[in-house]
Coordinates of C-alpha atoms in Angstrom, one line a residue:
M122 CA 155.8 102.9 49.6
G123 CA 157.6 103.5 46.4
D124 CA 156.4 107.1 46.3
A125 CA 157.7 107.7 49.9
A126 CA 161.1 106.3 49.0
G127 CA 161.2 108.6 45.9
E128 CA 160.2 111.6 48.0
R129 CA 162.8 110.8 50.6
K130 CA 165.5 110.5 47.9
E131 CA 164.5 113.8 46.5
L132 CA 164.5 115.5 49.9
K133 CA 167.9 114.0 50.7
R134 CA 169.3 115.3 47.5
A135 CA 167.8 118.8 48.2
W136 CA 169.3 118.7 51.7
E137 CA 172.7 117.9 50.3
E138 CA 172.4 120.8 47.9
V139 CA 171.4 123.2 50.7
L140 CA 174.3 122.1 52.9
G141 CA 176.6 122.8 50.0
L142 CA 175.5 126.4 49.7
R143 CA 177.2 129.2 51.4
E144 CA 174.9 131.8 53.1
E145 CA 175.5 134.4 50.5
Q146 CA 174.3 131.9 47.8
G147 CA 170.8 131.7 49.3
R148 CA 171.1 129.3 52.3
D149 CA 168.5 130.1 54.8
A150 CA 167.3 128.6 58.1
Y151 CA 163.6 128.6 57.2
N152 CA 164.0 126.4 54.1
E153 CA 166.5 124.2 55.9
G154 CA 164.0 123.7 58.7
R155 CA 161.3 122.8 56.2
I156 CA 163.4 120.1 54.5
L157 CA 164.4 118.7 57.9
M158 CA 160.7 118.6 59.0
E159 CA 159.8 116.6 55.9
L160 CA 162.7 114.2 56.3
A161 CA 161.6 113.6 59.9
R162 CA 158.0 113.1 58.9
L163 CA 159.0 110.6 56.2
A164 CA 161.2 108.7 58.7
L165 CA 158.3 108.6 61.2
E166 CA 155.7 107.6 58.7
A167 CA 157.8 104.8 57.3
E168 CA 158.7 103.7 60.8
R169 CA 162.3 103.9 59.7
D170 CA 165.2 105.1 61.8
L171 CA 163.8 106.9 64.8
E172 CA 167.3 108.2 65.6
E173 CA 167.5 109.9 62.2
A174 CA 164.0 111.4 62.8
A175 CA 165.2 112.7 66.1
E176 CA 168.2 114.4 64.6
C177 CA 166.2 116.0 61.9
I178 CA 163.6 117.3 64.4
E179 CA 166.3 118.8 66.7
E180 CA 168.0 120.5 63.8
A181 CA 164.6 121.8 62.5
L182 CA 163.8 123.2 66.0
A183 CA 167.2 125.0 66.0
C184 CA 166.2 126.6 62.7
F185 CA 162.8 127.8 63.8
R186 CA 162.9 128.4 67.6
G187 CA 162.7 132.1 68.5
T188 CA 162.0 133.2 64.9
H189 CA 159.0 131.2 63.6
R190 CA 156.4 130.3 66.3
R191 CA 154.1 128.3 63.9
R192 CA 156.9 126.2 62.5
T193 CA 158.4 125.6 65.9
A194 CA 155.0 124.4 67.0
D195 CA 154.7 122.2 63.9
V196 CA 158.1 120.6 64.8
L197 CA 157.1 120.1 68.4
C198 CA 154.1 118.1 67.1
L199 CA 156.5 116.0 65.1
R200 CA 158.6 115.5 68.1
A201 CA 155.5 114.5 70.0
D202 CA 154.9 111.8 67.3
L203 CA 158.5 110.6 67.9
H204 CA 158.0 110.4 71.6
E205 CA 154.8 108.4 71.1
A206 CA 156.6 106.0 68.8
Q207 CA 159.2 105.6 71.5
G208 CA 156.5 105.0 74.2
D209 CA 157.2 108.3 76.0
S210 CA 153.7 109.7 76.5
A211 CA 154.9 112.3 79.1
G212 CA 157.4 113.7 76.6
A213 CA 154.7 113.8 73.9
D214 CA 152.3 115.6 76.2
A215 CA 155.0 118.2 77.1
D216 CA 155.7 118.9 73.5
L217 CA 152.0 119.2 72.6
R218 CA 151.4 121.6 75.5
E219 CA 154.3 123.8 74.3
A220 CA 153.0 123.6 70.7
A221 CA 149.5 124.5 71.8
E222 CA 150.8 127.6 73.6
L223 CA 152.7 128.7 70.4
Y224 CA 149.7 128.1 68.2
R225 CA 147.6 130.2 70.7
L226 CA 150.1 133.0 70.6
D227 CA 150.1 133.0 66.8
D228 CA 146.3 132.9 66.7
R229 CA 146.3 129.5 64.8
I230 CA 142.9 128.3 66.2
A231 CA 142.5 125.2 64.0
D232 CA 146.0 124.0 64.9
L233 CA 145.3 124.8 68.6
H234 CA 142.1 122.7 68.5
R235 CA 143.9 119.8 66.7
V236 CA 146.7 119.7 69.4
N237 CA 144.1 120.0 72.2
R238 CA 142.3 117.0 70.8
R239 CA 145.5 115.1 70.9
L240 CA 146.1 116.1 74.5
R241 CA 142.6 114.9 75.6
R242 CA 143.2 111.3 74.4

């Protein structure tokens, strides 16, 4: 757990630095989305603040949707994890179905199979 706390602290520091950058200084949505994904993942794994995880997930989706199919699908899988943690299996299944379609469109066969296995549970 100490490693997760250290990782979370480093990611939070990186996120604060990213937010302090102006766009011409190298701020970009892709890297912002990646940091947000990791913050959400850590919050979910540690069973911490689900509200914080939800906020990070929604912001990451905003970074990727329409420009990065694979990453959008990855974030949808995270949101499915969040729905499951909240006891919302219908919401989880909806996100997994959307992720599966995005993986299929991006020809990410291994990811598609992984999501389809989750849907069959």
